[in-house]
Amino acid sequence: MAEQALNLINGVWKRAASGETLTSMNPADIDESVATAPSSSAKDVDEAVAAARAAWLAWRATPAPKRGEILFRAAERLAREKESLAVVVTREMGKVLPEARGDVQEAIDMTYYMAGEGRRLSGETVPSELPDKDAKSVRVPLGVCAQITPWNFPVAIPSWKIVPALIAGNTVVLKPSAVTPLCATRFVQILHEAGLPPGVLNLVHGHGEEIGEALVSHAGVAVVSFTGSSAVGERIEALCGRLHRAVCTETGGKNPLIVMDDADLDLAIEGALWGGFGTSGQRCTAASRVIVHHAVYDAFTARFVEAAKKLRVGPGLEPATDVGPVINAAQKQKVLDYIEIGKKEGAKLLCGGRAATAGKLANGHFIAPTVFGDVASTMRIAQEEIFGPVVSVIKARDLAHAIEIANGVAYGLSAAIYSRDVNKTAVAERDLDTGIVYINASTIGAEIQLPFGGTKRTGLGPREAGGRGGALDLYTKWKVIYRDYSGKLQKAQIQE
Ligand code: NAD
């Protein structure tokens, strides 16, 4: 029996004004509908933005440590309900249960972390060049934040956006992916019930093409944060540019994992499997390109392929499963199309290369873990984001060549290098043109206390998550305050 997700507007759970609905499905079982949710229109967006605007001034005036206490309570409840939320993530999004727990854990970590920011949110106090005058900078919130999220981290990504915006004193309208409405609803419900005043956090479900642009370009919105595909992200960047609106986009990746000739091959193989096939390759940080030094190319590739063949494909709720389904029929077709493109381009299909349909798998969107060898770095499968369980193995002459291949794509989110030579890893650390570099660890596994984001087509604007340069830079602007208590006119730069 499908559950019912609703919009949250001004503290009230409600249907779309039109009464229209959409349905989310279990990717592991096409007969199971997981939830129905409102299919909203611009009218619902208007109502949500109006509620968020009306709530803003009182929320901004609430002391940040008090805002933090509400977030802390939400984090406590999230931790208590982690397991049930993780099951919802697996049912609605498909990832295997341990990874679904990780998705929720990331939201727990982020919510605790940002709750603590309520007592930091620090600016600077610096000396003035004039006597009896002080000078400081403070962070101030911007207003209503429009936030648009994808399906692949259906709890974690909404948390990355909502909680930093709230702690900084903004109000929020979230439009989550239409594919995972229940996950977003559960998360928003926990935040709401922790004590957020009505209108501070609003949730509007619906299709991106129908309400996404209405939200992004709404006159009442001050800042836009988007995570999703590059195509949509770039439209939003252009729209915000025209509107002179603060924006952050986090979009695609084509992340390289370099294996040098002195690498611990066992470790590198484990890392490539985890990075390539974890979340069925549907992570923005997935290791979709493995770049291997020619001296170990044959040994690495043979063992990597053997290990990939052993991965067990199945429903994410089954404990034996290593690789769950992809999100839906359209994504499955897209991945299968890329496999055909790879074959036509002359890459060597080493395993997988087809839908996995044995037994009950026929009822879901499963794809056998796929490895292509002899991939040229110019091929489309080595350049374009596939977002599925497909890994391209590329041969490199040496470190410089490996880095050149790694950097030779339009994206720059995450990169990894496996090597036991500290000098080589230092060069890679310096020269890889990505937002995140892992050394002797896979391309996935970012932690929330440091900024998250990438270079080039991977995104625009301040990074997400914590640390210097993280999400607080998106959700606040600096205000500088000079106070002159000399009782006379003092002229900066002119006073003797
Ligand atoms: P998507 O771009 O199709 O959708 C993302 C969100 O945008 C959804 O909520 C969707 O409804 C909405 N949307 C669609 N069209 C819109 C429009 N015209 N205007 C406004 N909103 C619109 O992406 P997806 O398929 O949900 O997610 C997969 C993509 O997300 C991949 O490309 C992946 O790399 C990317 N991603 C990036 C990061 C990162 O941090 N870099 C993290 C996770 C996922």
PDB file of C-alpha atoms and ligand atoms in Angstrom, residues 148-152 157 160 175-178 206-209 212-213 216 226-230 232 235-236 250-253 284 385 387 413 452 458, ligand 1:
ATOM      1  CA  ILE A 148      16.158  21.687  -5.652  1.00  0.00           C
ATOM      2  CA  THR A 149      17.514  18.188  -5.052  1.00  0.00           C
ATOM      3  CA  PRO A 150      18.070  14.941  -7.003  1.00  0.00           C
ATOM      4  CA  TRP A 151      17.107  11.372  -6.121  1.00  0.00           C
ATOM      5  CA  ASN A 152      20.476   9.702  -5.589  1.00  0.00           C
ATOM      6  CA  ILE A 157      21.341  16.103  -0.100  1.00  0.00           C
ATOM      7  CA  TRP A 160      23.103  19.549   3.045  1.00  0.00           C
ATOM      8  CA  LYS A 175      11.580  20.942  -4.103  1.00  0.00           C
ATOM      9  CA  PRO A 176      12.919  17.397  -3.931  1.00  0.00           C
ATOM     10  CA  SER A 177      13.145  14.945  -6.810  1.00  0.00           C
ATOM     11  CA  ALA A 178       9.770  13.693  -7.969  1.00  0.00           C
ATOM     12  CA  GLY A 206       6.414  18.117  -8.152  1.00  0.00           C
ATOM     13  CA  HIS A 207       8.095  17.709 -11.509  1.00  0.00           C
ATOM     14  CA  GLY A 208      11.097  19.899 -12.209  1.00  0.00           C
ATOM     15  CA  GLU A 209       9.899  20.931 -15.657  1.00  0.00           C
ATOM     16  CA  GLY A 212      11.399  24.095 -10.930  1.00  0.00           C
ATOM     17  CA  GLU A 213      11.746  27.283 -12.916  1.00  0.00           C
ATOM     18  CA  VAL A 216      14.065  29.430  -9.137  1.00  0.00           C
ATOM     19  CA  PHE A 226      20.558  23.098  -6.999  1.00  0.00           C
ATOM     20  CA  THR A 227      22.006  19.604  -7.175  1.00  0.00           C
ATOM     21  CA  GLY A 228      21.322  17.510 -10.250  1.00  0.00           C
ATOM     22  CA  SER A 229      22.288  17.129 -13.879  1.00  0.00           C
ATOM     23  CA  SER A 230      24.558  19.575 -15.677  1.00  0.00           C
ATOM     24  CA  VAL A 232      19.386  21.546 -15.712  1.00  0.00           C
ATOM     25  CA  ARG A 235      19.754  26.475 -17.206  1.00  0.00           C
ATOM     26  CA  ILE A 236      19.399  27.497 -13.582  1.00  0.00           C
ATOM     27  CA  GLU A 250      26.358  20.915  -7.872  1.00  0.00           C
ATOM     28  CA  THR A 251      26.114  18.840 -11.008  1.00  0.00           C
ATOM     29  CA  GLY A 252      27.873  16.045 -12.855  1.00  0.00           C
ATOM     30  CA  GLY A 253      31.097  14.151 -12.448  1.00  0.00           C
ATOM     31  CA  CYS A 284      28.120  12.163  -8.494  1.00  0.00           C
ATOM     32  CA  GLU A 385      28.567  10.994 -17.161  1.00  0.00           C
ATOM     33  CA  PHE A 387      25.430   7.426 -13.865  1.00  0.00           C
ATOM     34  CA  LEU A 413      34.362  16.738  -8.744  1.00  0.00           C
ATOM     35  CA  PHE A 452      31.970  19.624  -1.020  1.00  0.00           C
ATOM     36  CA  THR A 458      30.694  20.253 -11.937  1.00  0.00           C
TER      37      THR A 458
HETATM   38  P1  NAD B   1      17.951  16.208 -12.657  1.00  0.00           P
HETATM   39  O1  NAD B   1      18.744  17.374 -13.123  1.00  0.00           O
HETATM   40  O2  NAD B   1      17.107  15.498 -13.642  1.00  0.00           O
HETATM   41  O3  NAD B   1      16.955  16.652 -11.481  1.00  0.00           O
HETATM   42  C1  NAD B   1      17.428  17.269 -10.314  1.00  0.00           C
HETATM   43  C2  NAD B   1      16.306  18.111  -9.740  1.00  0.00           C
HETATM   44  O4  NAD B   1      16.015  19.173 -10.643  1.00  0.00           O
HETATM   45  C3  NAD B   1      14.996  17.362  -9.536  1.00  0.00           C
HETATM   46  O5  NAD B   1      14.379  17.812  -8.358  1.00  0.00           O
HETATM   47  C4  NAD B   1      14.193  17.770 -10.752  1.00  0.00           C
HETATM   48  O6  NAD B   1      12.797  17.683 -10.547  1.00  0.00           O
HETATM   49  C5  NAD B   1      14.629  19.208 -10.925  1.00  0.00           C
HETATM   50  N1  NAD B   1      14.449  19.767 -12.262  1.00  0.00           N
HETATM   51  C6  NAD B   1      14.357  19.113 -13.447  1.00  0.00           C
HETATM   52  N2  NAD B   1      14.181  19.991 -14.460  1.00  0.00           N
HETATM   53  C7  NAD B   1      14.185  21.237 -13.896  1.00  0.00           C
HETATM   54  C8  NAD B   1      14.081  22.549 -14.408  1.00  0.00           C
HETATM   55  N3  NAD B   1      13.926  22.783 -15.717  1.00  0.00           N
HETATM   56  N4  NAD B   1      14.161  23.589 -13.538  1.00  0.00           N
HETATM   57  C9  NAD B   1      14.353  23.391 -12.229  1.00  0.00           C
HETATM   58  N5  NAD B   1      14.438  22.151 -11.683  1.00  0.00           N
HETATM   59  C10 NAD B   1      14.370  21.090 -12.505  1.00  0.00           C
HETATM   60  O7  NAD B   1      18.989  15.223 -11.929  1.00  0.00           O
HETATM   61  P2  NAD B   1      18.684  13.787 -11.270  1.00  0.00           P
HETATM   62  O8  NAD B   1      18.494  12.817 -12.382  1.00  0.00           O
HETATM   63  O9  NAD B   1      17.636  13.922 -10.242  1.00  0.00           O
HETATM   64  O10 NAD B   1      20.056  13.501 -10.514  1.00  0.00           O
HETATM   65  C11 NAD B   1      21.167  12.955 -11.125  1.00  0.00           C
HETATM   66  C12 NAD B   1      22.204  14.008 -11.410  1.00  0.00           C
HETATM   67  O11 NAD B   1      22.537  14.677 -10.198  1.00  0.00           O
HETATM   68  C13 NAD B   1      23.515  13.473 -11.925  1.00  0.00           C
HETATM   69  O12 NAD B   1      23.941  14.241 -13.032  1.00  0.00           O
HETATM   70  C14 NAD B   1      24.487  13.642 -10.767  1.00  0.00           C
HETATM   71  O13 NAD B   1      25.830  13.781 -11.113  1.00  0.00           O
HETATM   72  C15 NAD B   1      23.948  14.856 -10.126  1.00  0.00           C
HETATM   73  N6  NAD B   1      24.385  14.954  -8.738  1.00  0.00           N
HETATM   74  C16 NAD B   1      25.382  15.842  -8.433  1.00  0.00           C
HETATM   75  C17 NAD B   1      25.863  15.946  -7.142  1.00  0.00           C
HETATM   76  C18 NAD B   1      26.956  16.926  -6.820  1.00  0.00           C
HETATM   77  O14 NAD B   1      27.054  17.303  -5.666  1.00  0.00           O
HETATM   78  N7  NAD B   1      27.773  17.344  -7.760  1.00  0.00           N
HETATM   79  C19 NAD B   1      25.324  15.135  -6.144  1.00  0.00           C
HETATM   80  C20 NAD B   1      24.318  14.224  -6.487  1.00  0.00           C
HETATM   81  C21 NAD B   1      23.849  14.154  -7.785  1.00  0.00           C
END
